[in-house]
């Protein structure tokens, strides 16, 4: 029997990334726009159907930028400077869009596919040399994602571990601001400034583009070194955390349903559709996409009032049976797949093509090289990280 919702649920939902949270399905059925309490104790509207999630993301009266204003209801405490929340808005208004979009376009770098392929195989060689069981987060997904982002930015790949450890702090979800968040941000900002101002100047990647741009007479004064370093740091953070958490969760699904991996080995041309479906089912987004209402707006049965916080639950939309028949089935034959894993509307992920390429090459390498890839422990024993914007297992021990 379906359990009825009586009180305002608290958000976020369950941390496990291997099972669609029951609460999400119940909310969508009973109250697709539900009053919830966030971890800061603030009220918010949680939107969990595909249609309404898309409506909110595509309506400019729901603002991401304004969620950083002082005194507004919050999903969790801010751990990055408020002006960084609207990252893409800052990039556009500083005239940096073209440099950033070139960096994020996988087709702009003709050697990228081959490089990613070599990187994935190099990491698998290392795992194999150590022997099974191995640990795929530290041994594969994080170094692979981080190395890609070091390349995009034009910084040495040996620095990947120090930058990833900054992410562990920068993306904590906490009910209150905490001591380490400000020094954590400025430590990594200092690192990026150092690389930007290195002698000789950077010539590769985004920092190379920025260094060249800085010399151009047309560049406005408002484009300070600090702004350039901030853009680089925030792209590293957004990209490395999203790609590595998604890939880690995708590997869990493939280990749990080896017939899917077997099919990819037999039909490698399916990889594009397979990654799209893995994006749909992935539960790596552990928070919700926050928006602040700038006006009174009707969303489903609810009149959202100006100043209220709306939280878009991506997994609610991506498992909505009204759009995805048998949503819990991972089905590589789905041809229509309008999932919201990259968001929608104005803030749609500017690196969706790159995110796909990154995962396609990694998954192809893993299924080819490790045909017997399985979890080394029962899936229930995976430890899912608490208090973080992503759902991800702390460790992913596997055998092959
Ligand atoms: C599988 C990989 C990825 C996933 C699932 C993903 C997911 C998302 C989602 C859901 C949003 C929308 C946020 C919102 O509406 O509030 C977003 C935005 C964004 N993503 Fe990604 N992302 C991925 C890869 C990347 C990469 C590789 C980068 C950069 C290197 C990146 C940079 C950004 C930026 C800058 C935004 C903000 C866009 C804006 O505010 O207009 N993402 N991403």
Short mmCIF file of C-alpha atoms and ligand atoms in Angstrom, two decimals:
data_model
loop_
_atom_site.label_atom_id
_atom_site.label_comp_id
_atom_site.label_asym_id
_atom_site.label_seq_id
_atom_site.Cartn_x
_atom_site.Cartn_y
_atom_site.Cartn_z
CA UNK A 1 0.00 0.00 0.00
CA UNK A 2 1.31 3.47 -0.85
CA UNK A 3 2.36 5.34 2.25
CA UNK A 4 0.67 8.73 2.53
CA UNK A 5 2.75 11.84 3.08
CA UNK A 6 1.52 13.62 6.16
CA UNK A 7 4.25 16.05 7.26
CA UNK A 8 6.65 18.23 5.27
CA UNK A 9 9.52 15.94 4.24
CA UNK A 10 13.09 17.01 4.81
CA UNK A 11 15.52 17.44 1.97
CA UNK A 12 17.95 16.01 0.81
CA UNK A 13 16.62 12.49 0.35
CA UNK A 14 18.46 9.20 0.81
CA UNK A 15 22.19 9.21 0.04
CA UNK A 16 22.31 5.82 -1.68
CA UNK A 17 23.12 6.17 -5.34
CA UNK A 18 22.27 2.62 -6.39
CA UNK A 19 18.53 2.68 -5.67
CA UNK A 20 16.02 5.31 -6.77
CA UNK A 21 14.78 6.86 -3.49
CA UNK A 22 11.27 5.68 -2.67
CA UNK A 23 10.45 9.12 -1.23
CA UNK A 24 11.07 10.71 -4.64
CA UNK A 25 8.51 8.47 -6.35
CA UNK A 26 5.98 9.01 -3.56
CA UNK A 27 6.42 12.76 -3.70
CA UNK A 28 5.96 12.86 -7.47
CA UNK A 29 2.77 10.79 -7.25
CA UNK A 30 1.22 12.65 -4.36
CA UNK A 31 2.69 16.16 -4.39
CA UNK A 32 4.83 16.94 -7.43
CA UNK A 33 5.35 20.38 -5.94
CA UNK A 34 5.90 19.59 -2.27
CA UNK A 35 6.68 21.78 0.68
CA UNK A 36 9.96 20.56 2.19
CA UNK A 37 12.41 21.70 4.85
CA UNK A 38 16.02 22.02 3.80
CA UNK A 39 18.96 21.20 6.06
CA UNK A 40 19.23 24.87 7.01
CA UNK A 41 15.66 24.63 8.33
CA UNK A 42 14.36 26.84 5.51
CA UNK A 43 11.13 26.05 3.64
CA UNK A 44 11.31 25.25 -0.07
CA UNK A 45 9.20 23.76 -2.88
CA UNK A 46 10.54 20.46 -4.19
CA UNK A 47 9.52 19.85 -7.82
CA UNK A 48 9.67 16.18 -8.79
CA UNK A 49 7.81 15.62 -12.07
CA UNK A 50 9.44 15.94 -15.49
CA UNK A 51 6.92 18.45 -16.83
CA UNK A 52 7.11 20.80 -13.87
CA UNK A 53 10.89 20.45 -13.47
CA UNK A 54 11.30 21.52 -17.09
CA UNK A 55 8.84 24.37 -16.63
CA UNK A 56 10.84 25.78 -13.70
CA UNK A 57 14.23 25.38 -15.39
CA UNK A 58 13.00 27.07 -18.56
CA UNK A 59 11.22 29.98 -16.85
CA UNK A 60 13.54 32.95 -16.31
CA UNK A 61 11.43 34.11 -13.39
CA UNK A 62 13.19 31.36 -11.46
CA UNK A 63 16.72 32.62 -10.88
CA UNK A 64 19.88 30.72 -9.99
CA UNK A 65 21.89 33.90 -9.42
CA UNK A 66 19.51 35.19 -6.76
CA UNK A 67 19.82 32.03 -4.65
CA UNK A 68 23.13 33.57 -3.48
CA UNK A 69 21.48 36.75 -2.12
CA UNK A 70 21.82 37.41 1.61
CA UNK A 71 18.87 36.40 3.74
CA UNK A 72 17.07 34.22 1.20
CA UNK A 73 15.99 30.64 2.01
CA UNK A 74 18.80 28.21 1.24
CA UNK A 75 19.27 24.59 0.34
CA UNK A 76 22.50 24.56 2.40
CA UNK A 77 25.09 27.09 3.56
CA UNK A 78 27.17 28.78 0.86
CA UNK A 79 30.68 27.34 0.77
CA UNK A 80 31.91 29.34 -2.22
CA UNK A 81 31.86 33.14 -2.63
CA UNK A 82 28.28 34.21 -3.52
CA UNK A 83 29.35 35.83 -6.80
CA UNK A 84 30.57 32.45 -8.08
CA UNK A 85 27.10 30.87 -7.96
CA UNK A 86 26.19 32.38 -11.33
CA UNK A 87 29.38 31.17 -12.92
CA UNK A 88 28.22 31.25 -16.53
CA UNK A 89 26.58 34.66 -16.05
CA UNK A 90 29.96 36.04 -14.90
CA UNK A 91 31.72 34.38 -17.83
CA UNK A 92 29.28 35.94 -20.30
CA UNK A 93 29.29 39.42 -18.81
CA UNK A 94 33.11 39.49 -18.73
CA UNK A 95 33.23 38.61 -22.46
CA UNK A 96 34.89 35.25 -21.78
CA UNK A 97 32.20 33.05 -23.30
CA UNK A 98 34.02 32.26 -26.51
CA UNK A 99 37.27 31.26 -24.75
CA UNK A 100 35.34 29.07 -22.31
CA UNK A 101 33.09 27.43 -24.93
CA UNK A 102 36.13 26.61 -27.10
CA UNK A 103 37.72 24.94 -24.10
CA UNK A 104 34.62 22.88 -23.38
CA UNK A 105 33.97 21.73 -26.97
CA UNK A 106 35.41 18.24 -27.42
CA UNK A 107 35.60 18.74 -31.20
CA UNK A 108 37.85 21.79 -30.80
CA UNK A 109 40.69 19.49 -29.70
CA UNK A 110 41.27 16.90 -32.42
CA UNK A 111 43.59 14.92 -30.22
CA UNK A 112 41.22 14.71 -27.27
CA UNK A 113 39.58 11.35 -28.06
CA UNK A 114 42.92 9.62 -28.56
CA UNK A 115 44.31 11.22 -25.41
CA UNK A 116 41.30 10.17 -23.29
CA UNK A 117 41.53 6.66 -24.72
CA UNK A 118 45.24 6.45 -23.84
CA UNK A 119 44.59 7.83 -20.35
CA UNK A 120 41.81 5.29 -19.65
CA UNK A 121 43.99 2.40 -20.84
CA UNK A 122 47.00 3.63 -18.87
CA UNK A 123 44.95 3.62 -15.65
CA UNK A 124 43.56 0.16 -16.41
CA UNK A 125 47.12 -1.08 -17.03
CA UNK A 126 48.07 0.20 -13.58
CA UNK A 127 45.09 -1.48 -11.92
CA UNK A 128 45.90 -4.73 -13.68
CA UNK A 129 49.54 -4.53 -12.68
CA UNK A 130 48.50 -4.23 -9.02
CA UNK A 131 46.01 -7.09 -9.38
CA UNK A 132 42.37 -7.52 -8.33
CA UNK A 133 40.64 -6.42 -6.18
CA UNK A 134 41.29 -2.78 -7.04
CA UNK A 135 39.65 0.49 -6.10
CA UNK A 136 38.07 2.35 -9.00
CA UNK A 137 37.52 5.77 -7.50
CA UNK A 138 41.12 6.50 -6.60
CA UNK A 139 42.46 4.19 -9.28
CA UNK A 140 40.31 5.21 -12.23
CA UNK A 141 37.41 7.66 -12.16
CA UNK A 142 39.04 10.52 -10.22
CA UNK A 143 42.48 10.52 -11.89
CA UNK A 144 40.82 10.11 -15.30
CA UNK A 145 38.38 13.01 -14.80
CA UNK A 146 40.93 15.19 -13.06
CA UNK A 147 43.54 14.65 -15.79
CA UNK A 148 41.00 15.72 -18.40
CA UNK A 149 40.32 18.92 -16.48
CA UNK A 150 44.04 19.62 -16.00
CA UNK A 151 44.39 19.33 -19.77
CA UNK A 152 41.40 21.61 -20.41
CA UNK A 153 42.84 24.26 -18.15
CA UNK A 154 46.46 23.81 -19.24
CA UNK A 155 47.85 22.88 -15.80
CA UNK A 156 50.16 19.96 -14.92
CA UNK A 157 48.30 16.69 -14.47
CA UNK A 158 50.54 15.80 -11.47
CA UNK A 159 48.55 18.43 -9.53
CA UNK A 160 45.30 16.48 -9.85
CA UNK A 161 45.23 15.15 -6.32
CA UNK A 162 45.65 18.50 -4.58
CA UNK A 163 42.88 20.00 -6.74
CA UNK A 164 40.50 17.09 -6.16
CA UNK A 165 41.05 17.36 -2.41
CA UNK A 166 39.87 20.98 -2.62
CA UNK A 167 36.63 19.70 -4.17
CA UNK A 168 36.05 17.44 -1.16
CA UNK A 169 35.67 20.60 0.93
CA UNK A 170 34.23 23.05 -1.61
CA UNK A 171 31.17 20.91 -2.35
CA UNK A 172 30.19 19.91 1.15
CA UNK A 173 26.55 20.51 1.94
CA UNK A 174 26.36 21.87 5.45
CA UNK A 175 23.53 23.48 7.43
CA UNK A 176 25.96 26.19 8.60
CA UNK A 177 29.03 27.89 7.11
CA UNK A 178 32.17 26.11 8.33
CA UNK A 179 35.69 27.18 9.06
CA UNK A 180 37.60 25.53 6.26
CA UNK A 181 35.49 26.68 3.33
CA UNK A 182 36.99 30.16 2.84
CA UNK A 183 40.68 29.15 3.13
CA UNK A 184 39.95 26.16 0.91
CA UNK A 185 38.62 28.43 -1.83
CA UNK A 186 41.48 30.96 -1.59
CA UNK A 187 44.14 28.27 -1.48
CA UNK A 188 42.99 26.89 -4.83
CA UNK A 189 42.38 30.37 -6.24
CA UNK A 190 45.99 31.21 -5.31
CA UNK A 191 47.10 28.08 -7.14
CA UNK A 192 45.24 29.16 -10.33
CA UNK A 193 46.59 32.72 -10.08
CA UNK A 194 50.10 31.31 -9.76
CA UNK A 195 49.64 29.23 -12.90
CA UNK A 196 48.12 32.15 -14.82
CA UNK A 197 51.01 34.42 -13.89
CA UNK A 198 53.76 31.81 -14.27
CA UNK A 199 56.93 32.69 -16.11
CA UNK A 200 56.83 31.66 -18.92
CA UNK A 201 53.13 32.40 -19.36
CA UNK A 202 50.79 29.46 -19.95
CA UNK A 203 50.18 28.67 -23.61
CA UNK A 204 47.97 25.60 -23.34
CA UNK A 205 44.29 25.18 -22.50
CA UNK A 206 42.02 27.78 -20.94
CA UNK A 207 44.81 29.48 -18.99
CA UNK A 208 46.77 29.82 -22.25
CA UNK A 209 43.70 31.40 -23.87
CA UNK A 210 43.26 33.74 -20.91
CA UNK A 211 46.93 34.76 -20.94
CA UNK A 212 46.65 35.65 -24.64
CA UNK A 213 43.36 37.47 -24.09
CA UNK A 214 44.85 39.53 -21.29
CA UNK A 215 47.43 40.92 -23.71
CA UNK A 216 44.77 42.03 -26.19
CA UNK A 217 44.06 45.80 -26.19
CA UNK A 218 40.27 45.16 -26.35
CA UNK A 219 40.03 43.37 -23.04
CA UNK A 220 37.96 45.43 -20.57
CA UNK A 221 39.49 46.52 -17.23
CA UNK A 222 36.90 44.57 -15.30
CA UNK A 223 38.57 41.34 -16.42
CA UNK A 224 41.01 41.06 -13.54
CA UNK A 225 43.44 38.22 -12.97
CA UNK A 226 41.31 37.20 -10.01
CA UNK A 227 38.26 36.85 -12.23
CA UNK A 228 40.18 34.73 -14.75
CA UNK A 229 41.51 32.48 -11.98
CA UNK A 230 38.02 32.23 -10.48
CA UNK A 231 36.56 31.08 -13.80
CA UNK A 232 39.31 28.47 -14.17
CA UNK A 233 38.86 27.18 -10.64
CA UNK A 234 35.08 27.02 -10.83
CA UNK A 235 35.20 25.15 -14.14
CA UNK A 236 37.64 22.65 -12.69
CA UNK A 237 35.31 22.13 -9.73
CA UNK A 238 32.03 21.91 -11.66
CA UNK A 239 33.49 19.65 -14.33
CA UNK A 240 35.68 17.30 -12.32
CA UNK A 241 33.09 16.63 -9.63
CA UNK A 242 30.25 16.04 -12.14
CA UNK A 243 32.16 13.81 -14.55
CA UNK A 244 33.84 11.67 -11.90
CA UNK A 245 30.72 11.18 -9.77
CA UNK A 246 28.62 10.29 -12.82
CA UNK A 247 31.21 7.81 -14.09
CA UNK A 248 31.59 6.19 -10.68
CA UNK A 249 27.83 5.66 -10.42
CA UNK A 250 27.63 4.39 -14.00
CA UNK A 251 30.26 1.77 -13.15
CA UNK A 252 28.19 0.64 -10.16
CA UNK A 253 25.22 0.02 -12.47
CA UNK A 254 27.34 -1.87 -15.00
CA UNK A 255 28.85 -4.05 -12.26
CA UNK A 256 25.40 -4.78 -10.88
CA UNK A 257 23.89 -5.58 -14.29
CA UNK A 258 26.74 -7.31 -16.15
CA UNK A 259 24.44 -8.14 -19.07
CA UNK A 260 24.50 -4.43 -19.95
CA UNK A 261 28.29 -4.37 -20.03
CA UNK A 262 28.29 -7.59 -22.06
CA UNK A 263 25.96 -5.99 -24.59
CA UNK A 264 28.24 -2.97 -24.94
CA UNK A 265 31.19 -5.26 -25.54
CA UNK A 266 29.26 -7.01 -28.33
CA UNK A 267 27.78 -3.82 -29.76
CA UNK A 268 30.27 -1.00 -29.13
CA UNK A 269 28.37 1.31 -31.48
CA UNK A 270 25.62 1.49 -28.84
CA UNK A 271 27.84 3.50 -26.52
CA UNK A 272 26.27 6.90 -27.28
CA UNK A 273 22.76 5.72 -26.41
CA UNK A 274 24.04 3.71 -23.47
CA UNK A 275 25.75 6.72 -21.89
CA UNK A 276 22.61 8.78 -22.37
CA UNK A 277 20.59 6.13 -20.56
CA UNK A 278 23.21 5.88 -17.80
CA UNK A 279 22.94 9.67 -17.48
CA UNK A 280 19.17 9.37 -17.12
CA UNK A 281 19.25 6.79 -14.34
CA UNK A 282 22.28 8.15 -12.52
CA UNK A 283 21.62 9.45 -9.06
CA UNK A 284 24.91 11.30 -8.75
CA UNK A 285 23.21 14.68 -8.31
CA UNK A 286 22.59 14.46 -4.59
CA UNK A 287 21.18 17.94 -4.11
CA UNK A 288 18.54 19.68 -6.22
CA UNK A 289 18.90 22.48 -8.79
CA UNK A 290 17.97 25.57 -6.76
CA UNK A 291 16.07 28.59 -8.07
CA UNK A 292 14.65 31.67 -6.35
CA UNK A 293 11.26 32.89 -7.54
CA UNK A 294 11.47 36.50 -8.80
CA UNK A 295 7.67 36.75 -9.11
CA UNK A 296 4.54 34.83 -8.12
CA UNK A 297 4.37 31.89 -10.54
CA UNK A 298 1.90 29.00 -10.77
CA UNK A 299 3.68 25.63 -10.81
CA UNK A 300 1.20 22.76 -11.02
CA UNK A 301 -1.25 23.16 -8.14
CA UNK A 302 0.97 25.56 -6.24
CA UNK A 303 1.30 29.32 -6.51
CA UNK A 304 4.97 29.86 -5.76
CA UNK A 305 5.45 33.27 -4.20
CA UNK A 306 8.18 35.76 -5.06
CA UNK A 307 11.20 35.18 -2.82
CA UNK A 308 10.51 31.48 -2.26
CA UNK A 309 13.07 28.78 -2.95
CA UNK A 310 12.27 26.12 -5.55
CA UNK A 311 14.32 22.91 -5.72
CA UNK A 312 14.25 20.92 -8.95
CA UNK A 313 14.71 17.21 -8.26
CA UNK A 314 16.50 15.86 -11.33
CA UNK A 315 15.97 12.21 -10.41
CA UNK A 316 12.26 12.88 -9.92
CA UNK A 317 12.09 14.09 -13.54
CA UNK A 318 14.37 11.39 -14.93
CA UNK A 319 12.36 8.52 -13.39
CA UNK A 320 8.97 10.00 -14.27
CA UNK A 321 6.88 7.16 -15.79
CA UNK A 322 4.82 9.73 -17.72
CA UNK A 323 7.89 10.31 -19.91
CA UNK A 324 10.04 7.19 -19.45
CA UNK A 325 8.13 3.89 -19.57
CA UNK A 326 9.51 1.46 -16.91
CA UNK A 327 11.80 4.20 -15.60
CA UNK A 328 13.76 1.89 -13.30
CA UNK A 329 14.83 -0.33 -16.17
CA UNK A 330 18.19 0.62 -17.72
CA UNK A 331 17.26 0.26 -21.37
CA UNK A 332 19.88 0.98 -24.03
CA UNK A 333 17.16 0.72 -26.67
CA UNK A 334 15.34 3.83 -25.48
CA UNK A 335 15.36 6.10 -28.50
CA UNK A 336 13.57 9.07 -26.94
CA UNK A 337 15.53 10.12 -23.89
CA UNK A 338 14.72 13.72 -22.92
CA UNK A 339 16.38 13.38 -19.49
CA UNK A 340 17.38 16.39 -17.44
CA UNK A 341 20.78 15.10 -16.28
CA UNK A 342 22.39 18.22 -17.79
CA UNK A 343 19.58 20.52 -16.64
CA UNK A 344 17.49 22.61 -19.07
CA UNK A 345 16.92 26.22 -20.04
CA UNK A 346 19.38 29.05 -19.46
CA UNK A 347 21.73 27.06 -17.22
CA UNK A 348 21.83 23.88 -19.33
CA UNK A 349 25.30 22.41 -18.88
CA UNK A 350 27.68 24.06 -21.35
CA UNK A 351 29.86 20.92 -21.35
CA UNK A 352 27.29 18.21 -22.08
CA UNK A 353 29.16 17.00 -25.19
CA UNK A 354 32.40 16.84 -23.25
CA UNK A 355 30.71 15.01 -20.37
CA UNK A 356 29.38 12.43 -22.82
CA UNK A 357 32.71 11.93 -24.64
CA UNK A 358 34.53 11.54 -21.31
CA UNK A 359 32.14 8.78 -20.18
CA UNK A 360 31.83 7.03 -23.57
CA UNK A 361 35.59 6.51 -23.83
CA UNK A 362 35.98 5.39 -20.20
CA UNK A 363 33.06 2.94 -20.28
CA UNK A 364 34.20 1.47 -23.60
CA UNK A 365 37.71 0.91 -22.21
CA UNK A 366 36.39 -0.69 -19.00
CA UNK A 367 33.98 -3.11 -20.70
CA UNK A 368 36.62 -4.12 -23.26
CA UNK A 369 39.48 -4.60 -20.86
CA UNK A 370 37.62 -5.87 -17.79
CA UNK A 371 34.86 -8.14 -19.07
CA UNK A 372 34.28 -9.67 -15.65
CA UNK A 373 34.13 -6.37 -13.77
CA UNK A 374 32.05 -6.78 -10.58
CA UNK A 375 31.83 -5.15 -7.17
CA UNK A 376 34.22 -6.83 -4.75
CA UNK A 377 31.62 -6.53 -1.96
CA UNK A 378 27.82 -6.64 -1.68
CA UNK A 379 26.33 -3.42 -3.08
CA UNK A 380 24.65 -2.79 0.31
CA UNK A 381 28.13 -2.43 1.84
CA UNK A 382 29.12 0.55 -0.28
CA UNK A 383 29.58 3.64 1.91
CA UNK A 384 27.78 6.58 0.27
CA UNK A 385 29.31 9.94 1.12
CA UNK A 386 27.13 12.02 3.44
CA UNK A 387 26.81 15.81 3.28
CA UNK A 388 28.05 16.29 -0.27
CA UNK A 389 26.43 17.68 -3.41
CA UNK A 390 27.01 14.38 -5.19
CA UNK A 391 25.92 10.92 -4.24
CA UNK A 392 28.96 8.72 -4.56
CA UNK A 393 30.54 5.76 -2.87
CA UNK A 394 33.64 6.71 -0.90
CA UNK A 395 35.39 3.67 -2.35
CA UNK A 396 34.52 1.33 -5.17
CA UNK A 397 36.34 -1.96 -4.61
CA UNK A 398 36.02 -4.20 -7.66
CA UNK A 399 37.26 -7.50 -9.05
CA UNK A 400 37.63 -8.33 -12.75
C1 LIG B 1 28.56 14.01 -16.87
C2 LIG B 1 29.00 15.21 -16.65
C3 LIG B 1 28.18 16.41 -16.24
C4 LIG B 1 26.92 16.49 -15.72
C5 LIG B 1 25.97 15.34 -15.39
C6 LIG B 1 26.63 17.89 -15.54
C7 LIG B 1 25.43 18.39 -15.04
C8 LIG B 1 25.10 19.73 -15.00
C9 LIG B 1 23.80 20.24 -14.63
C10 LIG B 1 22.61 19.42 -14.17
C11 LIG B 1 23.85 21.59 -14.74
C12 LIG B 1 22.70 22.58 -14.51
C13 LIG B 1 22.79 23.28 -13.18
C14 LIG B 1 21.58 24.16 -12.90
O1 LIG B 1 20.67 24.25 -13.72
O2 LIG B 1 21.54 24.72 -11.79
C15 LIG B 1 25.19 21.94 -15.16
C16 LIG B 1 25.64 23.23 -15.35
C17 LIG B 1 26.97 23.53 -15.55
N1 LIG B 1 27.98 22.66 -15.83
FE1 LIG B 1 27.82 20.67 -16.03
N2 LIG B 1 27.71 18.63 -15.93
C18 LIG B 1 28.68 17.76 -16.38
C19 LIG B 1 29.92 18.11 -16.88
C20 LIG B 1 30.45 19.38 -16.85
C21 LIG B 1 31.79 19.73 -17.23
C22 LIG B 1 32.83 18.74 -17.78
C23 LIG B 1 31.93 21.07 -17.03
C24 LIG B 1 33.13 21.97 -17.23
C25 LIG B 1 34.36 21.57 -17.37
C26 LIG B 1 30.65 21.57 -16.55
C27 LIG B 1 30.40 22.89 -16.24
C28 LIG B 1 29.15 23.38 -15.96
C29 LIG B 1 28.87 24.79 -15.75
C30 LIG B 1 29.87 25.95 -15.83
C31 LIG B 1 27.48 24.89 -15.50
C32 LIG B 1 26.70 26.17 -15.19
C33 LIG B 1 25.96 26.62 -16.43
C34 LIG B 1 25.16 27.86 -16.19
O3 LIG B 1 24.95 28.26 -15.04
O4 LIG B 1 24.68 28.44 -17.18
N3 LIG B 1 29.78 20.51 -16.45
N4 LIG B 1 25.93 20.78 -15.34
#
